[in-house]
PDB file of C-alpha atoms and ligand atoms in Angstrom:
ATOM      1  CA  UNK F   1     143.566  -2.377-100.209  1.00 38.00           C
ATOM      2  CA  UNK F   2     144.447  -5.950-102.039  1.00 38.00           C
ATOM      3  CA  UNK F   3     147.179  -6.098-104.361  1.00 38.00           C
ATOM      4  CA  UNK F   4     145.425  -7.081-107.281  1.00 37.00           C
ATOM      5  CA  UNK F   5     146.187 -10.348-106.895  1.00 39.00           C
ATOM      6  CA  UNK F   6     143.081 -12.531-108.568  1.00 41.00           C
ATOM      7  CA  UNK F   7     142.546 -16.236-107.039  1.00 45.00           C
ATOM      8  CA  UNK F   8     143.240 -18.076-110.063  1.00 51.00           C
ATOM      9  CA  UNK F   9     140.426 -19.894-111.269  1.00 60.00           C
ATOM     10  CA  UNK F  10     138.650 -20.377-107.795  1.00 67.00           C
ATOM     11  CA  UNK F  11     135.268 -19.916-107.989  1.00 68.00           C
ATOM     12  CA  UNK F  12     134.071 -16.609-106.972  1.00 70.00           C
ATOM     13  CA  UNK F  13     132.767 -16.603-103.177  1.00 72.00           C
ATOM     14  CA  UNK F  14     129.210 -15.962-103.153  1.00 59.00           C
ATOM     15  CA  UNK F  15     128.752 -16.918-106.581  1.00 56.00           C
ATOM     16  CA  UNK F  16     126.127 -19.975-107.499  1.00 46.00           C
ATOM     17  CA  UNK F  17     127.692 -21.657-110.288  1.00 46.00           C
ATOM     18  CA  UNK F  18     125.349 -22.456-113.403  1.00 42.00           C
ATOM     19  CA  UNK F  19     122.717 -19.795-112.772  1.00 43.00           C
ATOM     20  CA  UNK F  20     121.476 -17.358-115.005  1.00 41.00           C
ATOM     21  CA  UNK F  21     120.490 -14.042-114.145  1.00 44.00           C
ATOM     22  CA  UNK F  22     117.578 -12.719-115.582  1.00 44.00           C
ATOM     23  CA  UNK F  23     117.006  -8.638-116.624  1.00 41.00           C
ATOM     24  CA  UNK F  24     114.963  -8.485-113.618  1.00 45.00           C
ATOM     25  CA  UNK F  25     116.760  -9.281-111.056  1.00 48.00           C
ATOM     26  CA  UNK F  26     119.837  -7.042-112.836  1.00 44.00           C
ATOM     27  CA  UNK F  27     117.486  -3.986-112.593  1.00 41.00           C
ATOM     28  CA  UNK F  28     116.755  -5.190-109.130  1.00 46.00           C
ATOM     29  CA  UNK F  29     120.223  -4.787-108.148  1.00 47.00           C
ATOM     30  CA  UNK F  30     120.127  -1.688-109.290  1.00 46.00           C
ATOM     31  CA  UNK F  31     117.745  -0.163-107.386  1.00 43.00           C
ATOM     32  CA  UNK F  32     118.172  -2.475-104.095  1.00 43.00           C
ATOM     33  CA  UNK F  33     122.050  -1.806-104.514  1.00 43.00           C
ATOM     34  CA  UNK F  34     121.967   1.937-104.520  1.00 40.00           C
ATOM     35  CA  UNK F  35     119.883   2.276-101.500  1.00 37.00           C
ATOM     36  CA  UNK F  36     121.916  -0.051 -99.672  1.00 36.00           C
ATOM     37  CA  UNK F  37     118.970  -2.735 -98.697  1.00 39.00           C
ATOM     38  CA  UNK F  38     120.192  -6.406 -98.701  1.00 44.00           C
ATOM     39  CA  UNK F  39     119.766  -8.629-101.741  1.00 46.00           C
ATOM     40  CA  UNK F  40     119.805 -12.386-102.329  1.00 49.00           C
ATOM     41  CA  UNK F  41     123.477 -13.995-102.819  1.00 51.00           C
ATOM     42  CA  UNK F  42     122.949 -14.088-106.784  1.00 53.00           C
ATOM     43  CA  UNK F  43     122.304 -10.941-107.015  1.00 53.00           C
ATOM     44  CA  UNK F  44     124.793  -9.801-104.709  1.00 54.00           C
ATOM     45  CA  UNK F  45     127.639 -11.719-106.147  1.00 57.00           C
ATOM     46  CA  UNK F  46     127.524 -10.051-109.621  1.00 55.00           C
ATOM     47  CA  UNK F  47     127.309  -6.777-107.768  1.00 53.00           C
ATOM     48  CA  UNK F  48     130.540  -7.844-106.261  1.00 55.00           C
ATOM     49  CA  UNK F  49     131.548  -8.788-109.971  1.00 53.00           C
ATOM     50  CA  UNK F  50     130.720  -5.226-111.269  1.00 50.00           C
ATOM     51  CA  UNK F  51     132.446  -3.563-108.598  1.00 49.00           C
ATOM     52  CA  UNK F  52     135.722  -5.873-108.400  1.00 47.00           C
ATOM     53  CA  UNK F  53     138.047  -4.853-111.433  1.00 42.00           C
ATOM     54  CA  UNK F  54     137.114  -1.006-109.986  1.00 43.00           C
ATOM     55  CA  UNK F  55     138.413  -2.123-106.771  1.00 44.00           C
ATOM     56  CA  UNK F  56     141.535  -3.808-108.126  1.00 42.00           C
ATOM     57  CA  UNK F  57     142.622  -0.945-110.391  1.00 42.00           C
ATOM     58  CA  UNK F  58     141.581   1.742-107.834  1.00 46.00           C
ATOM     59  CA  UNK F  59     144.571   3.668-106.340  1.00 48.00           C
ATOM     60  CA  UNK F  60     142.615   6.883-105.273  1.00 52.00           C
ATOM     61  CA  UNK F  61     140.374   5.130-102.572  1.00 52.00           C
ATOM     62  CA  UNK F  62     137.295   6.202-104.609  1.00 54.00           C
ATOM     63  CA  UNK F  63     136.044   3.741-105.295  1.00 51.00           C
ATOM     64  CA  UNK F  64     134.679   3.242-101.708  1.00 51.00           C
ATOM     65  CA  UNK F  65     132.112   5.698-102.254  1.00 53.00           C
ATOM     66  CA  UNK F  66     130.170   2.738-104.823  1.00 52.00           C
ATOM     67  CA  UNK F  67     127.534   1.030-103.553  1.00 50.00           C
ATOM     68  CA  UNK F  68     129.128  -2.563-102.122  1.00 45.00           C
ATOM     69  CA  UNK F  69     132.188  -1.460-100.897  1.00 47.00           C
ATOM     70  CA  UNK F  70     133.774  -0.395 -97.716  1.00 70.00           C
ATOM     71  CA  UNK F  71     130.033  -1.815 -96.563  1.00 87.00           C
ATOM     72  CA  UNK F  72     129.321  -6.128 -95.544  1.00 93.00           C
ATOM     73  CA  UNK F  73     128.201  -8.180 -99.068  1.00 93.00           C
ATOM     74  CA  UNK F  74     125.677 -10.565 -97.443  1.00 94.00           C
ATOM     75  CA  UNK F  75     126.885 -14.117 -98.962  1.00 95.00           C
ATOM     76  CA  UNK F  76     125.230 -17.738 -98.323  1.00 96.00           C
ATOM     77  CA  UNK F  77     126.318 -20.500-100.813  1.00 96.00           C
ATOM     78  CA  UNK F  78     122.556 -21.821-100.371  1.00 96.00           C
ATOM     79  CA  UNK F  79     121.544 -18.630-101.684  1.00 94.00           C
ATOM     80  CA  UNK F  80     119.042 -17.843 -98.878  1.00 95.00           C
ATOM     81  CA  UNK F  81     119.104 -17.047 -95.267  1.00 96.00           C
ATOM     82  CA  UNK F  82     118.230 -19.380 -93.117  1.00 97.00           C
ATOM     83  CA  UNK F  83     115.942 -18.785 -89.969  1.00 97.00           C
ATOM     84  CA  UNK F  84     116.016 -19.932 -86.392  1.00 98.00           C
ATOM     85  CA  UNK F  85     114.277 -17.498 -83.901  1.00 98.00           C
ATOM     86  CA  UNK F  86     116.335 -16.580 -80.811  1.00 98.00           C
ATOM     87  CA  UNK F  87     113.967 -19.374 -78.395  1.00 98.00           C
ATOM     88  CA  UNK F  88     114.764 -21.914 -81.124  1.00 98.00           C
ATOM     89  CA  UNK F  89     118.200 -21.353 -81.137  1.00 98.00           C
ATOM     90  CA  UNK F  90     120.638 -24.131 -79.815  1.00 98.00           C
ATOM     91  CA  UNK F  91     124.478 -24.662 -80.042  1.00 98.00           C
ATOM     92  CA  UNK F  92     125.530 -27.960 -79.960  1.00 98.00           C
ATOM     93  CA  UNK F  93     129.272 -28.638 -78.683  1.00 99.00           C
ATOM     94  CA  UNK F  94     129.947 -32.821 -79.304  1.00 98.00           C
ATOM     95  CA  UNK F  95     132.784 -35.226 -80.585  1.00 98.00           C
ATOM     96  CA  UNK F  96     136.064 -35.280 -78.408  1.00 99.00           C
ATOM     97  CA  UNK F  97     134.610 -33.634 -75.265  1.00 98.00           C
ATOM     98  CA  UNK F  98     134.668 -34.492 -71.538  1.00 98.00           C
ATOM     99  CA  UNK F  99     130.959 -33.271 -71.924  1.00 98.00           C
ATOM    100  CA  UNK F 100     128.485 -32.571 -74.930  1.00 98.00           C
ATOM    101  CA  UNK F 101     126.910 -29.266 -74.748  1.00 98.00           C
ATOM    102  CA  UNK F 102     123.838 -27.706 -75.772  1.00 98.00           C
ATOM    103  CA  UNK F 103     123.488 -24.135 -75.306  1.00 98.00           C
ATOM    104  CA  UNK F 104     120.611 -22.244 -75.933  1.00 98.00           C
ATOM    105  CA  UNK F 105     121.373 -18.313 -76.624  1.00 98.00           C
ATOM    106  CA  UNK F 106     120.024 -17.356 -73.449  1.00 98.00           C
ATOM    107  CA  UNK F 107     122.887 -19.854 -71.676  1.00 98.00           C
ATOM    108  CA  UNK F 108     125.365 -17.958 -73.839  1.00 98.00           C
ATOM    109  CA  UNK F 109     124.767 -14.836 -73.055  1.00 98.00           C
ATOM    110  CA  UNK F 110     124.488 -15.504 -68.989  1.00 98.00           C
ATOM    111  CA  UNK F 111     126.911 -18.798 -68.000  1.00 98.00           C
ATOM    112  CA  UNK F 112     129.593 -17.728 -69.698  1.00 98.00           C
ATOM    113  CA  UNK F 113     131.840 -14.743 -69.490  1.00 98.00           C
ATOM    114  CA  UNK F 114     131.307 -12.030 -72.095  1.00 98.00           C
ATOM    115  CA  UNK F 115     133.582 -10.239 -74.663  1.00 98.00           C
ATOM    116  CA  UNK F 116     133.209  -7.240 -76.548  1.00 98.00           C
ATOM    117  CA  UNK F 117     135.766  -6.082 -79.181  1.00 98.00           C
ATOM    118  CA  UNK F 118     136.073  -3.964 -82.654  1.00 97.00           C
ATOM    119  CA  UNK F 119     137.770  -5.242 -85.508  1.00 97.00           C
ATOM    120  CA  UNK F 120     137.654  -4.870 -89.023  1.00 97.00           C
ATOM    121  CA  UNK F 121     136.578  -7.711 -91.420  1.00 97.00           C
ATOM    122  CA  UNK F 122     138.090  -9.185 -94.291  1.00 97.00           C
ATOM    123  CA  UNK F 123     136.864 -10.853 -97.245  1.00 96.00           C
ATOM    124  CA  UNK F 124     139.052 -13.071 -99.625  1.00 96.00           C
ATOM    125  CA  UNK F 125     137.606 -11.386-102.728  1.00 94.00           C
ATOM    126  CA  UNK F 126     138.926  -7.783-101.780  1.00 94.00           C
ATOM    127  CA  UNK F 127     136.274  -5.759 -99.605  1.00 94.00           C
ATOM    128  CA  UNK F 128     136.809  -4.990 -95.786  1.00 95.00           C
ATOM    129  CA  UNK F 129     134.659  -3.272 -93.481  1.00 96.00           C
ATOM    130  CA  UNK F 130     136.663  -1.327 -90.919  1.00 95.00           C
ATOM    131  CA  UNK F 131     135.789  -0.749 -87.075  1.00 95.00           C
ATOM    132  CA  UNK F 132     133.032  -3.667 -86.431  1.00 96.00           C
ATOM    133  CA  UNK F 133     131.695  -4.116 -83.095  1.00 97.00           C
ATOM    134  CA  UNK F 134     131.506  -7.436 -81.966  1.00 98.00           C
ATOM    135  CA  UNK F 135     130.188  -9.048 -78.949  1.00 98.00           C
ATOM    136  CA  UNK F 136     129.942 -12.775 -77.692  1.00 98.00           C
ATOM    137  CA  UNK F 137     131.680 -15.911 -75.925  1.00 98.00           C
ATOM    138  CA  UNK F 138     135.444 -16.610 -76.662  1.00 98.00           C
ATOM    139  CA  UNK F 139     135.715 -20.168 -78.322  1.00 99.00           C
ATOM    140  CA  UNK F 140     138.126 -20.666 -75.508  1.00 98.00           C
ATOM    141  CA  UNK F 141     135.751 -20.325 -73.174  1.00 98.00           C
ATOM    142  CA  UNK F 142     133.175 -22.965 -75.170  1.00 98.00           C
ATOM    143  CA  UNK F 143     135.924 -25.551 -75.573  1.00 98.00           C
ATOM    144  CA  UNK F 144     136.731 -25.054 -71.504  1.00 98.00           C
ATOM    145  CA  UNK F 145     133.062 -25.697 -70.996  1.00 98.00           C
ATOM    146  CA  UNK F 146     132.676 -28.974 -72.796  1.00 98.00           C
ATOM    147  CA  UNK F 147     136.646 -30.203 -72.147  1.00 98.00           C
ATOM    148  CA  UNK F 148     138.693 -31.295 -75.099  1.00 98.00           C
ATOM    149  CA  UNK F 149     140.158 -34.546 -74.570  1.00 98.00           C
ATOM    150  CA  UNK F 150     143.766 -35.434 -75.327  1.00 98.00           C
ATOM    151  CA  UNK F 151     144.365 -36.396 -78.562  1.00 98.00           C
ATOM    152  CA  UNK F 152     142.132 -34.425 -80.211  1.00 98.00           C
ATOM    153  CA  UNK F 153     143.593 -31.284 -83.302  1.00 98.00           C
ATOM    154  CA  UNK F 154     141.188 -29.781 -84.724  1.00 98.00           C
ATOM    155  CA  UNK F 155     137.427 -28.458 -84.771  1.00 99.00           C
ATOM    156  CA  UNK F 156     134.654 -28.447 -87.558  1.00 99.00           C
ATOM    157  CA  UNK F 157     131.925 -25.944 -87.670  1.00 99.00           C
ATOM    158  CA  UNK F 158     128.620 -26.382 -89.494  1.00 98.00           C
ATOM    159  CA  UNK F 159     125.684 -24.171 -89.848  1.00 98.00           C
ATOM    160  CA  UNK F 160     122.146 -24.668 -90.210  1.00 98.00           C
ATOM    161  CA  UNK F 161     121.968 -23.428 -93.507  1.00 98.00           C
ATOM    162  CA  UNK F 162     122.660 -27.409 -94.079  1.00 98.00           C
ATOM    163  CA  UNK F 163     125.726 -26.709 -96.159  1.00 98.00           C
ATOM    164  CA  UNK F 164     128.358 -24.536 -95.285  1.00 98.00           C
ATOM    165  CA  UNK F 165     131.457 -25.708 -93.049  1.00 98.00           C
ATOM    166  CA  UNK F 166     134.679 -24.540 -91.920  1.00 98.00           C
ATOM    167  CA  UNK F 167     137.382 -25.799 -89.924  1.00 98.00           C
ATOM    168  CA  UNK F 168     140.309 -24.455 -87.692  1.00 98.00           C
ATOM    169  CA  UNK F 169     143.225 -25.913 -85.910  1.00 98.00           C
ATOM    170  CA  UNK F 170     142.430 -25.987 -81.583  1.00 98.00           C
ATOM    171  CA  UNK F 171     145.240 -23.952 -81.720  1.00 98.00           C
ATOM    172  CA  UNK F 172     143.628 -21.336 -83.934  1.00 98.00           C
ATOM    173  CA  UNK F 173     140.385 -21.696 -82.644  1.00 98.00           C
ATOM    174  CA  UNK F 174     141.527 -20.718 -78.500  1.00 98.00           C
ATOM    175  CA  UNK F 175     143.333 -17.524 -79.815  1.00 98.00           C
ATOM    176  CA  UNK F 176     141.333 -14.743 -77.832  1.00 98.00           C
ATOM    177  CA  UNK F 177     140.139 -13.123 -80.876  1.00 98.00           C
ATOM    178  CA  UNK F 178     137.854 -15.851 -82.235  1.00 98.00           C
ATOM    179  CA  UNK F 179     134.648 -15.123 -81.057  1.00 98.00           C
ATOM    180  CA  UNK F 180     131.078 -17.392 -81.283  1.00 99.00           C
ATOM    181  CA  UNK F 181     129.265 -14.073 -81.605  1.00 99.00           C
ATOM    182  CA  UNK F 182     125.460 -12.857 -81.062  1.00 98.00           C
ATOM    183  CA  UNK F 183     126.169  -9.238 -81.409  1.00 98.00           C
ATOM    184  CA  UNK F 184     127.935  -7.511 -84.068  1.00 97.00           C
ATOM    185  CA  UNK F 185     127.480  -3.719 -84.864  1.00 96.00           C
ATOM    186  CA  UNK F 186     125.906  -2.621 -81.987  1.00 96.00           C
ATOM    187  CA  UNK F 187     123.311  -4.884 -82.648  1.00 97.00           C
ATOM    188  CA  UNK F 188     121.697  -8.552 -82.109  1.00 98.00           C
ATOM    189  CA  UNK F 189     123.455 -10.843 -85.618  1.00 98.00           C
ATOM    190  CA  UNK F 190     120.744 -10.287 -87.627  1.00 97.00           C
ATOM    191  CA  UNK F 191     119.078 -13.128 -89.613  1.00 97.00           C
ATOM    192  CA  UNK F 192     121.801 -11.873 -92.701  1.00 97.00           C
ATOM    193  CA  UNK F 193     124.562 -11.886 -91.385  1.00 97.00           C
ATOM    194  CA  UNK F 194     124.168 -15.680 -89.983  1.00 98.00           C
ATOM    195  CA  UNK F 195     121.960 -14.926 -86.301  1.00 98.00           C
ATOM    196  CA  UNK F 196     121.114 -15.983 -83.625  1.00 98.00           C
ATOM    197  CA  UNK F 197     124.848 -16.715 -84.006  1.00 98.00           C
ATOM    198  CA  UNK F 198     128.045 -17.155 -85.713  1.00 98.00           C
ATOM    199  CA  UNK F 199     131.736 -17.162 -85.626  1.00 98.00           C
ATOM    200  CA  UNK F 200     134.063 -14.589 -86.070  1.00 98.00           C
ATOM    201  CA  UNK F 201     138.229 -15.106 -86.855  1.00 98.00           C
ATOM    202  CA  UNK F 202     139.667 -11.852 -86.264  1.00 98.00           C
ATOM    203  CA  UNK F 203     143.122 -12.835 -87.674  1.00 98.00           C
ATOM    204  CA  UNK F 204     141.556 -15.089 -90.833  1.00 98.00           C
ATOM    205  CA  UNK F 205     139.390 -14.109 -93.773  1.00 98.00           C
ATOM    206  CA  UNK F 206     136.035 -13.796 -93.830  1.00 98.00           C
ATOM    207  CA  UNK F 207     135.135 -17.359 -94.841  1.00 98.00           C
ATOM    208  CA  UNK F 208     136.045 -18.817 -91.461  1.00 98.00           C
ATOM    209  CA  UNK F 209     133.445 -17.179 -90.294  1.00 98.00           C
ATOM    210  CA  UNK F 210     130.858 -19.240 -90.380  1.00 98.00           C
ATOM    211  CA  UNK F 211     127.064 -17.794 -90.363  1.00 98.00           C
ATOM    212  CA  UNK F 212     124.335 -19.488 -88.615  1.00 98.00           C
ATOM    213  CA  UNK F 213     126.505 -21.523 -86.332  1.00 98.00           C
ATOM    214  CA  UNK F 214     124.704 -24.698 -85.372  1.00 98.00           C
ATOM    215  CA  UNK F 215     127.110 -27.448 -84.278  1.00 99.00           C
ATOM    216  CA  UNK F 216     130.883 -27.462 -83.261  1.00 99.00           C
ATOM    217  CA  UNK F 217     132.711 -30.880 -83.468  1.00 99.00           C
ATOM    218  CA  UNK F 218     135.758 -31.668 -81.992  1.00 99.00           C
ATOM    219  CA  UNK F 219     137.885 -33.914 -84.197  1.00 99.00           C
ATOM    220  CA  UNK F 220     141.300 -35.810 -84.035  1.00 98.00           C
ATOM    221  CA  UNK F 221     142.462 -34.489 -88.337  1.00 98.00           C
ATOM    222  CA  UNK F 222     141.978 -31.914 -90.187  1.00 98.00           C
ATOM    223  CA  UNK F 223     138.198 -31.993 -92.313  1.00 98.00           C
ATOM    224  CA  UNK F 224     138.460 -28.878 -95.336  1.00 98.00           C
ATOM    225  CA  UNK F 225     135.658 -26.615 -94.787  1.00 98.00           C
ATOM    226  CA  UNK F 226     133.237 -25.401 -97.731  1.00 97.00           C
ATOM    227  CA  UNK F 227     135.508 -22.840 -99.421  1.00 97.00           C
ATOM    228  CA  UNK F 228     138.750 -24.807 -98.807  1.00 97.00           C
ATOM    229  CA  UNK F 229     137.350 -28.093-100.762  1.00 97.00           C
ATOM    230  CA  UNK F 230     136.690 -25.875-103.361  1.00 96.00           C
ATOM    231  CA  UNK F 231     140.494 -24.233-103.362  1.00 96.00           C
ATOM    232  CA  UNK F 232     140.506 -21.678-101.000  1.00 97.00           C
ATOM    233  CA  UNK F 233     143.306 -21.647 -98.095  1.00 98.00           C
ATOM    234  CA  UNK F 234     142.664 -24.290 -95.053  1.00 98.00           C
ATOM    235  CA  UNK F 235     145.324 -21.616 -93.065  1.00 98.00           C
ATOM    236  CA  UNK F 236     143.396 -18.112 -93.991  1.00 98.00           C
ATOM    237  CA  UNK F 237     145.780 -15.409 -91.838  1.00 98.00           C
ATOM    238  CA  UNK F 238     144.940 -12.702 -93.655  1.00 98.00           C
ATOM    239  CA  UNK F 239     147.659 -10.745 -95.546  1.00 97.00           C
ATOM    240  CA  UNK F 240     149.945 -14.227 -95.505  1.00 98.00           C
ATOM    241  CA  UNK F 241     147.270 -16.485 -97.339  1.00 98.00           C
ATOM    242  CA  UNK F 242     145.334 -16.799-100.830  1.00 97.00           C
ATOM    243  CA  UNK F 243     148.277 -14.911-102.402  1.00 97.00           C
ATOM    244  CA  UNK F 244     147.239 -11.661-100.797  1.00 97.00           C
ATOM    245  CA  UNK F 245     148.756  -9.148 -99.056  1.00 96.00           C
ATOM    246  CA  UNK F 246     146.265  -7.535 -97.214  1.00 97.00           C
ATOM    247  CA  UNK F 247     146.174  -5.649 -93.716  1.00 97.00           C
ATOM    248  CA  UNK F 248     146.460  -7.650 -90.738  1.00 97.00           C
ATOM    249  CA  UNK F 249     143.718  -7.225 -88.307  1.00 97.00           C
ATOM    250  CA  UNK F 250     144.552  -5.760 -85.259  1.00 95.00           C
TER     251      UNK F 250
HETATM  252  N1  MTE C   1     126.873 -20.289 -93.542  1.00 73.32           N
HETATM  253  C1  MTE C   1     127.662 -19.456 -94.254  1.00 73.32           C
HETATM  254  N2  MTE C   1     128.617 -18.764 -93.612  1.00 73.32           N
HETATM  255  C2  MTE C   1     129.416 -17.915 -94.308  1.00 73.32           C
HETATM  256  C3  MTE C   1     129.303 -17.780 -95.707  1.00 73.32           C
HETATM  257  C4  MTE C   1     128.283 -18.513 -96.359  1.00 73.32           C
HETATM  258  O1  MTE C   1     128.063 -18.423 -97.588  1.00 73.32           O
HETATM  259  N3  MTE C   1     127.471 -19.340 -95.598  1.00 73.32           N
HETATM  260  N4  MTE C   1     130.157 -16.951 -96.399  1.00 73.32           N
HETATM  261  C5  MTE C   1     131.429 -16.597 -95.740  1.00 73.32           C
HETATM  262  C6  MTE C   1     132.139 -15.500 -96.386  1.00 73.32           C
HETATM  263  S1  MTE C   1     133.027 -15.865 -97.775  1.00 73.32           S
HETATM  264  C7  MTE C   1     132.157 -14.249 -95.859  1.00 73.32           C
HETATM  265  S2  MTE C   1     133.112 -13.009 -96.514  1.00 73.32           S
HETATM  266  C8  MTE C   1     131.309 -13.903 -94.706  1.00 73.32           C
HETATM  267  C9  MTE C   1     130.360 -12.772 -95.055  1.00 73.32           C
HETATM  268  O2  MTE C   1     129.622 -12.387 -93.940  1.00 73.32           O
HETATM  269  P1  MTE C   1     128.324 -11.503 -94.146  1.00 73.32           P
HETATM  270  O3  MTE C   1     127.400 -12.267 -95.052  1.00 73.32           O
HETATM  271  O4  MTE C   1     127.786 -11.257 -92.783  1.00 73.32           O
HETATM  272  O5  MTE C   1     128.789 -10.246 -94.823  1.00 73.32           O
HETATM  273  O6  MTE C   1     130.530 -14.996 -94.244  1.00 73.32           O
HETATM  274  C10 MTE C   1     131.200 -16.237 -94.279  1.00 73.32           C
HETATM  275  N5  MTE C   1     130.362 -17.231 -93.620  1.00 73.32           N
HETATM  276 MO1   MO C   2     134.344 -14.004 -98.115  1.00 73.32          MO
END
């Protein structure tokens, strides 16, 4: 449960600034909402809207029982989903390496060893889904692979969506929690939630994990991802960031 603390005047996550949304798509919502099926990021984001002053007042825990919470919002700032099939798929691992990498999702599910955890997920705007399974490659074990040279601080992540970045400290990034992932609830990532693959921070909210994960650079200073240009915390712990006081994730 948040503490009803409100981000300021930061944009709202998932929300595409500018646009208009028209009666249909609201009584879309409303029928694609209650029975749970996934809708576009516009029309997502004012169901988040709806829902959040419910969620921020809410001190019985009943609010859970609405449609949107306790469940994953599907977000992409490009407002679609882009789509690379598993064959296409390709990591690419460059900048301050020993060796460049390219990985195709069969390579990352055979030459390196394999990890399987549940943890809950956080997002900075208030919901949480308890209990996901996850399954994939430790970062670790990607950054071993391609050898970070000496000097280098920092990694930047970018997705094929052709937007959407994020960035994390090496130091964050080899915790054994932070996971490039190509299952998650029991399931290959599907297209929505960012698949063939993506990243998952256990310990930081749920903007550093990046959907769709196409490229990881290795970098010598720190490069604000997508959310943290736009005034969101660079150092996301969750519960001890974005003046919130949420849960840890163990
Ligand atoms: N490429 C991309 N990755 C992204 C986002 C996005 O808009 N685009 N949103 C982030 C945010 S704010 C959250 S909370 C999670 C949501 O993951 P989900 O869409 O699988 O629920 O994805 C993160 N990764
Ligand atoms: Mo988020």
């Amino acid at each position: 449960m948040n503490n009803g603390a409100e981000n300021g005047d930061l944009p709202l996550e998932g929300e595409e600034p500018g646009r208009r949304i028209g009666r249909r798509a609201i009584l879309a919502m409303l029928g694609l909402g209650a029975a749970g099926v996934l809708v576009g990021s516009r029309v997502q984001s004012l169901v988040d809207r709806a829902l959040r002053p419910i969620t921020i007042r809410d001190r019985t825990g009943l609010s859970s029982y609405l449609p949107g919470t306790g469940r994953f919002r599907i977000y992409s700032v490009v407002g679609f989903s882009p789509k690379r099939t598993a064959a296409e798929y390709r990591l690419r691992v460059d900048g301050l390496v020993e060796r460049p990498l390219t990985f195709t999702l069969g390579q990352l599910q055979s030459e390196l060893p394999q990890t399987a955890f549940t943890k809950d997920f956080q997002c900075v705007t208030g919901w949480r889904v308890e209990d996901v399974p996850w399954k994939g490659v430790k970062l670790s074990a990607v950054l071993d692979r391609a050898g970070v040279k000496a000097g280098a601080t920092h990694l930047r992540f970018f997705s094929f969506d052709g937007t959407y970045t994020e960035s994390l400290t090496l130091a964050q990034a080899r915790q054994s929690d932070v996971l490039v992932a190509h299952h998650m609830l029991g399931k290959p990532v599907t297209r929505e939630h960012g698949g063939p693959v993506r990243l998952y921070v256990a310990q930081m909210y749920g903007y550093k994990s990046l959907k769709w994960l196409d490229r990881i650079e290795v970098v010598d200073k720190l490069v604000p991802g997508y959310w943290e240009e736009l005034g969101y915390d660079v150092d996301a712990l969750i519960g001890r960031s974005n003046g919130r006081d949420d849960e840890p994730v163990r």
